[in-house]
Amino acid sequence: MLALAAASCAKNEVVELNREAIGFGDVFVENATRATDPSYSGTADFTSFQVWGTVNGGAGLVAIYADDSVSGAVGANSVWTCTSQKQYWVKDAEYYFAALANADNVALGDDKLPKTVTYTADQTDLVYAKSAKYVGLESDNPLVAFTFNHLLSLVNFTVENGSQEAEGYSFEVNGITIAGTTGGTCDVTASPVAWTQTTAGNYSIDAITVDNSTASKDCGTALLVIPGTVSVSFNVDILCDGTKIATKAYSKADITLAAGNSYNFVVTPKVGEEIKFNVENDPTWTSADDTTIQ
């Protein structure tokens, strides 16, 4: 009740002192190198996020936004609006804002802004932003600008045909598994952000096949993976004219993934040297004993 009363009191005071509404704009998501990308840097539409905000006008820190929804469209000079909560600038008051998209189970720090977020991997992007300090002006206050950063890692898998010239041969890379963490908690206030992994699990990628017509091929969709230490394993089937003639298993452990980074695991299967033959001499005859015909 005290927090609610203080917030209500502060809100009324803001409205009475200044009627210039707080707006949000210039929202960007940092772009990482990518292949097929399901994140906000790729194919996912970034149209909303959750916002937290505080004001200190000299009477102590007060939360004016708390997990409120903001919507808009990404772009320079774009204006995003918070429909669930309207707040206003107070001259000379200090403001801080932070935002998350697709966040559940958010815990706040002493600054009343997000400190940790708990996430379960579901191939939905998780991004975070914190604004610089703003000081309220009498008029012409700027839009609150956010630059969002990815809290996850993006993983792509590419098969390069190391024997494209081997006519009739093809390779199927299957059983592609990334063993890591599928649930954890991220401290967004750490630099760099720090993940505490709580649930071990696997990520899977569909089989990838390359033949003579294919120099390289990416997986259908890259994976959004909780950062940390992972291992990668897969099988390579070697086929001749469509018939499997050999299978080899591969694995690599202790690969470190960092938040906001994209990774491309590349495997280059190939056959060995071309089979060749040698003939040192012409065919010869063995002389038999003479046969007398009478």
Short mmCIF file of C-alpha atoms in Angstrom, two decimals:
data_model
loop_
_atom_site.label_atom_id
_atom_site.label_comp_id
_atom_site.label_asym_id
_atom_site.label_seq_id
_atom_site.Cartn_x
_atom_site.Cartn_y
_atom_site.Cartn_z
CA MET A 1 0.00 0.00 0.00
CA LEU A 2 2.84 2.44 0.74
CA ALA A 3 4.42 1.90 -2.66
CA LEU A 4 1.07 2.27 -4.37
CA ALA A 5 0.25 5.42 -2.45
CA ALA A 6 3.64 6.94 -3.19
CA ALA A 7 3.31 6.13 -6.89
CA SER A 8 -0.18 7.58 -7.05
CA CYS A 9 0.94 10.70 -5.26
CA ALA A 10 3.91 11.14 -7.54
CA LYS A 11 1.77 10.61 -10.61
CA ASN A 12 -0.66 13.30 -9.56
CA GLU A 13 2.20 15.65 -8.84
CA VAL A 14 3.66 15.06 -12.27
CA VAL A 15 0.36 15.81 -13.95
CA GLU A 16 -0.06 19.03 -11.97
CA LEU A 17 3.44 20.32 -12.62
CA ASN A 18 3.83 19.60 -16.30
CA ARG A 19 1.50 18.34 -19.01
CA GLU A 20 4.17 17.33 -21.54
CA ALA A 21 3.82 13.56 -21.88
CA ILE A 22 6.79 11.21 -21.78
CA GLY A 23 7.27 9.61 -25.19
CA PHE A 24 9.55 6.86 -26.45
CA GLY A 25 11.38 6.91 -29.75
CA ASP A 26 14.46 5.96 -31.80
CA VAL A 27 14.11 2.31 -30.86
CA PHE A 28 16.71 0.02 -32.40
CA VAL A 29 17.79 -3.57 -31.95
CA GLU A 30 21.51 -4.16 -32.31
CA ASN A 31 22.14 -6.22 -35.42
CA ALA A 32 24.44 -9.26 -35.25
CA THR A 33 25.87 -11.17 -38.18
CA ARG A 34 23.33 -13.79 -39.11
CA ALA A 35 22.21 -16.42 -41.61
CA THR A 36 18.57 -17.45 -41.34
CA ASP A 37 17.57 -15.39 -38.31
CA PRO A 38 14.35 -15.79 -36.24
CA SER A 39 15.24 -12.89 -33.92
CA TYR A 40 14.26 -9.23 -33.95
CA SER A 41 17.38 -8.59 -36.05
CA GLY A 42 15.95 -10.96 -38.65
CA THR A 43 12.42 -12.08 -39.43
CA ALA A 44 10.60 -11.34 -36.15
CA ASP A 45 8.64 -8.08 -36.06
CA PHE A 46 9.60 -5.85 -33.16
CA THR A 47 6.40 -3.98 -32.30
CA SER A 48 6.20 -3.90 -28.51
CA PHE A 49 8.21 -4.08 -25.31
CA GLN A 50 7.78 -3.77 -21.54
CA VAL A 51 9.04 -0.62 -19.85
CA TRP A 52 10.10 0.32 -16.35
CA GLY A 53 10.87 3.89 -15.31
CA THR A 54 11.69 5.97 -12.25
CA VAL A 55 11.68 9.64 -11.31
CA ASN A 56 13.47 11.47 -8.52
CA GLY A 57 12.40 15.06 -8.12
CA GLY A 58 14.10 15.47 -4.78
CA ALA A 59 11.59 13.57 -2.67
CA GLY A 60 13.08 10.12 -3.29
CA LEU A 61 12.96 7.50 -6.01
CA VAL A 62 9.47 6.71 -7.35
CA ALA A 63 8.50 4.13 -9.96
CA ILE A 64 6.33 5.64 -12.69
CA TYR A 65 6.42 2.66 -15.09
CA ALA A 66 6.39 -0.96 -13.94
CA ASP A 67 6.11 -3.63 -16.64
CA ASP A 68 3.96 -1.38 -18.81
CA SER A 69 3.47 -2.13 -22.50
CA VAL A 70 4.89 0.17 -25.16
CA SER A 71 4.14 -0.31 -28.86
CA GLY A 72 5.32 1.19 -32.12
CA ALA A 73 7.50 0.56 -35.17
CA VAL A 74 11.31 0.46 -35.31
CA GLY A 75 13.03 3.33 -37.10
CA ALA A 76 14.77 6.66 -36.79
CA ASN A 77 12.48 9.36 -35.35
CA SER A 78 9.81 6.76 -34.62
CA VAL A 79 7.42 7.51 -31.77
CA TRP A 80 6.32 4.67 -29.49
CA THR A 81 3.47 5.02 -27.02
CA CYS A 82 2.63 3.48 -23.68
CA THR A 83 -1.13 3.00 -23.69
CA SER A 84 -1.47 1.47 -20.23
CA GLN A 85 0.22 4.31 -18.36
CA LYS A 86 0.65 7.98 -19.25
CA GLN A 87 3.37 9.87 -17.41
CA TYR A 88 4.72 13.41 -17.71
CA TRP A 89 7.99 15.25 -17.41
CA VAL A 90 8.80 17.30 -14.30
CA LYS A 91 11.34 20.08 -14.73
CA ASP A 92 14.73 19.26 -13.17
CA ALA A 93 13.63 15.79 -12.03
CA GLU A 94 15.90 12.86 -12.89
CA TYR A 95 14.58 9.92 -14.88
CA TYR A 96 15.85 6.43 -15.70
CA PHE A 97 14.16 3.91 -18.00
CA ALA A 98 14.75 0.25 -18.83
CA ALA A 99 12.94 -2.14 -21.16
CA LEU A 100 12.63 -5.83 -21.98
CA ALA A 101 10.81 -7.70 -24.71
CA ASN A 102 9.33 -11.17 -24.18
CA ALA A 103 10.29 -11.16 -20.51
CA ASP A 104 8.53 -13.06 -17.74
CA ASN A 105 9.60 -13.45 -14.11
CA VAL A 106 11.44 -10.12 -13.90
CA ALA A 107 13.03 -9.20 -10.56
CA LEU A 108 13.79 -5.55 -9.80
CA GLY A 109 16.86 -4.06 -8.17
CA ASP A 110 17.10 -1.30 -5.59
CA ASP A 111 16.76 1.21 -8.43
CA LYS A 112 13.26 -0.18 -9.16
CA LEU A 113 14.43 -1.24 -12.62
CA PRO A 114 14.91 -4.82 -13.91
CA LYS A 115 17.87 -6.67 -12.43
CA THR A 116 17.21 -10.27 -13.47
CA VAL A 117 14.93 -12.07 -15.89
CA THR A 118 14.21 -15.80 -15.92
CA TYR A 119 13.83 -17.35 -19.36
CA THR A 120 12.93 -20.73 -20.83
CA ALA A 121 14.15 -21.28 -24.39
CA ASP A 122 11.26 -21.27 -26.86
CA GLN A 123 12.93 -19.67 -29.91
CA THR A 124 11.52 -16.27 -28.99
CA ASP A 125 14.01 -13.42 -28.88
CA LEU A 126 14.85 -11.81 -25.52
CA VAL A 127 16.20 -8.26 -25.65
CA TYR A 128 17.04 -5.56 -23.09
CA ALA A 129 17.76 -1.85 -23.09
CA LYS A 130 18.50 0.81 -20.50
CA SER A 131 18.38 4.51 -21.24
CA ALA A 132 20.78 7.20 -20.23
CA LYS A 133 19.73 9.55 -17.43
CA TYR A 134 17.18 12.13 -18.47
CA VAL A 135 16.52 15.42 -16.71
CA GLY A 136 13.10 16.94 -17.18
CA LEU A 137 12.87 20.19 -19.14
CA GLU A 138 10.25 22.90 -19.04
CA SER A 139 9.36 22.01 -22.63
CA ASP A 140 10.71 20.29 -25.73
CA ASN A 141 11.68 17.15 -23.83
CA PRO A 142 13.25 14.49 -26.06
CA LEU A 143 11.81 11.10 -26.80
CA VAL A 144 13.27 8.39 -24.57
CA ALA A 145 15.63 6.48 -26.85
CA PHE A 146 16.35 2.78 -26.44
CA THR A 147 18.97 0.62 -28.16
CA PHE A 148 18.09 -2.99 -27.43
CA ASN A 149 20.69 -5.73 -27.09
CA HIS A 150 20.17 -9.46 -27.47
CA LEU A 151 20.42 -11.45 -24.24
CA LEU A 152 20.63 -14.74 -26.16
CA SER A 153 23.08 -16.23 -28.66
CA LEU A 154 22.21 -16.98 -32.28
CA VAL A 155 23.48 -20.28 -33.66
CA ASN A 156 23.53 -21.26 -37.34
CA PHE A 157 24.82 -24.53 -38.82
CA THR A 158 26.32 -24.76 -42.29
CA VAL A 159 27.38 -27.80 -44.31
CA GLU A 160 30.00 -27.15 -46.98
CA ASN A 161 30.51 -29.82 -49.61
CA GLY A 162 34.21 -30.67 -49.47
CA SER A 163 33.93 -33.05 -52.44
CA GLN A 164 31.54 -31.36 -54.82
CA GLU A 165 33.55 -32.68 -57.74
CA ALA A 166 32.99 -36.30 -56.61
CA GLU A 167 30.24 -37.28 -59.04
CA GLY A 168 27.46 -39.34 -57.49
CA TYR A 169 28.52 -38.67 -53.90
CA SER A 170 26.43 -36.74 -51.39
CA PHE A 171 26.50 -36.09 -47.65
CA GLU A 172 23.71 -35.97 -45.11
CA VAL A 173 24.53 -34.33 -41.78
CA ASN A 174 21.95 -35.47 -39.26
CA GLY A 175 21.39 -35.84 -35.53
CA ILE A 176 22.64 -32.27 -35.09
CA THR A 177 22.41 -31.53 -31.38
CA ILE A 178 23.58 -28.60 -29.28
CA ALA A 179 23.74 -29.62 -25.63
CA GLY A 180 23.57 -26.68 -23.27
CA THR A 181 21.00 -24.90 -21.15
CA THR A 182 17.34 -24.41 -21.98
CA GLY A 183 16.40 -22.46 -18.86
CA GLY A 184 18.22 -19.86 -16.80
CA THR A 185 18.30 -16.45 -15.16
CA CYS A 186 20.05 -13.44 -16.64
CA ASP A 187 21.44 -10.54 -14.62
CA VAL A 188 20.90 -7.67 -17.04
CA THR A 189 22.78 -5.20 -14.82
CA ALA A 190 26.08 -7.09 -15.12
CA SER A 191 28.59 -6.06 -17.76
CA PRO A 192 28.60 -8.21 -19.76
CA VAL A 193 25.23 -9.66 -18.84
CA ALA A 194 25.59 -12.80 -16.73
CA TRP A 195 23.53 -15.98 -17.07
CA THR A 196 22.96 -18.48 -14.30
CA GLN A 197 22.03 -21.72 -16.02
CA THR A 198 19.47 -23.81 -14.19
CA THR A 199 18.05 -26.33 -16.68
CA ALA A 200 20.24 -28.52 -18.87
CA GLY A 201 18.77 -29.41 -22.23
CA ASN A 202 19.34 -29.93 -25.93
CA TYR A 203 18.62 -27.93 -29.06
CA SER A 204 18.11 -29.78 -32.35
CA ILE A 205 18.63 -28.87 -35.99
CA ASP A 206 17.06 -30.74 -38.90
CA ALA A 207 19.23 -32.83 -41.22
CA ILE A 208 21.13 -31.02 -43.97
CA THR A 209 22.04 -32.71 -47.28
CA VAL A 210 24.51 -31.52 -49.92
CA ASP A 211 25.23 -33.15 -53.27
CA ASN A 212 27.15 -32.29 -56.45
CA SER A 213 24.85 -29.38 -57.16
CA THR A 214 25.38 -27.82 -53.74
CA ALA A 215 28.53 -26.02 -52.60
CA SER A 216 27.08 -25.22 -49.15
CA LYS A 217 23.77 -25.21 -47.34
CA ASP A 218 22.54 -23.60 -44.12
CA CYS A 219 20.11 -25.10 -41.66
CA GLY A 220 16.50 -24.05 -42.22
CA THR A 221 16.31 -21.72 -39.22
CA ALA A 222 19.02 -20.61 -36.83
CA LEU A 223 18.57 -21.26 -33.10
CA LEU A 224 18.21 -18.81 -30.24
CA VAL A 225 20.29 -20.36 -27.46
CA ILE A 226 20.90 -19.40 -23.84
CA PRO A 227 24.55 -18.31 -23.60
CA GLY A 228 27.09 -20.45 -21.80
CA THR A 229 29.15 -23.55 -22.46
CA VAL A 230 27.72 -25.96 -25.03
CA SER A 231 28.78 -29.03 -26.94
CA VAL A 232 27.88 -29.89 -30.54
CA SER A 233 27.42 -33.38 -31.95
CA PHE A 234 26.24 -34.75 -35.30
CA ASN A 235 26.54 -37.65 -37.73
CA VAL A 236 27.70 -37.54 -41.33
CA ASP A 237 26.28 -40.11 -43.74
CA ILE A 238 28.25 -40.62 -46.96
CA LEU A 239 26.09 -41.72 -49.87
CA CYS A 240 27.06 -43.01 -53.30
CA ASP A 241 24.30 -42.71 -55.89
CA GLY A 242 21.83 -42.38 -53.02
CA THR A 243 23.01 -45.48 -51.14
CA LYS A 244 24.58 -44.94 -47.72
CA ILE A 245 28.03 -46.47 -47.61
CA ALA A 246 29.43 -45.01 -44.38
CA THR A 247 28.46 -43.08 -41.26
CA LYS A 248 30.77 -41.09 -39.02
CA ALA A 249 29.95 -39.45 -35.70
CA TYR A 250 31.51 -36.16 -34.63
CA SER A 251 31.38 -34.02 -31.50
CA LYS A 252 33.02 -30.92 -30.06
CA ALA A 253 32.74 -29.89 -26.42
CA ASP A 254 33.40 -26.76 -24.35
CA ILE A 255 32.24 -24.17 -26.85
CA THR A 256 31.46 -20.85 -25.16
CA LEU A 257 28.54 -18.78 -26.44
CA ALA A 258 28.23 -15.14 -25.39
CA ALA A 259 25.09 -13.04 -25.23
CA GLY A 260 24.47 -10.86 -28.27
CA ASN A 261 26.81 -12.88 -30.48
CA SER A 262 25.94 -14.98 -33.51
CA TYR A 263 27.79 -18.19 -34.31
CA ASN A 264 28.01 -20.33 -37.40
CA PHE A 265 29.11 -23.93 -36.93
CA VAL A 266 30.56 -25.12 -40.24
CA VAL A 267 31.16 -28.77 -41.12
CA THR A 268 32.90 -29.74 -44.34
CA PRO A 269 32.41 -33.44 -45.10
CA LYS A 270 34.40 -34.96 -47.92
CA VAL A 271 35.49 -38.28 -49.32
CA GLY A 272 39.10 -39.31 -49.54
CA GLU A 273 41.32 -39.44 -52.55
CA GLU A 274 39.93 -40.68 -55.81
CA ILE A 275 40.41 -44.39 -56.32
CA LYS A 276 42.96 -44.94 -59.11
CA PHE A 277 44.46 -48.04 -60.66
CA ASN A 278 47.86 -49.07 -61.90
CA VAL A 279 48.90 -51.50 -64.66
CA GLU A 280 52.64 -51.95 -64.91
CA ASN A 281 52.82 -54.48 -67.74
CA ASP A 282 50.88 -55.71 -70.70
CA PRO A 283 49.21 -59.07 -70.24
CA THR A 284 51.62 -61.98 -70.89
CA TRP A 285 51.26 -65.60 -71.92
CA THR A 286 52.73 -68.53 -70.06
CA SER A 287 54.42 -70.95 -72.40
CA ALA A 288 53.19 -74.50 -72.07
CA ASP A 289 54.95 -77.64 -73.25
CA ASP A 290 54.75 -78.26 -76.93
CA THR A 291 51.91 -80.50 -77.92
CA THR A 292 52.60 -82.84 -80.83
CA ILE A 293 49.72 -83.59 -83.08
CA GLN A 294 50.06 -86.77 -85.16
#
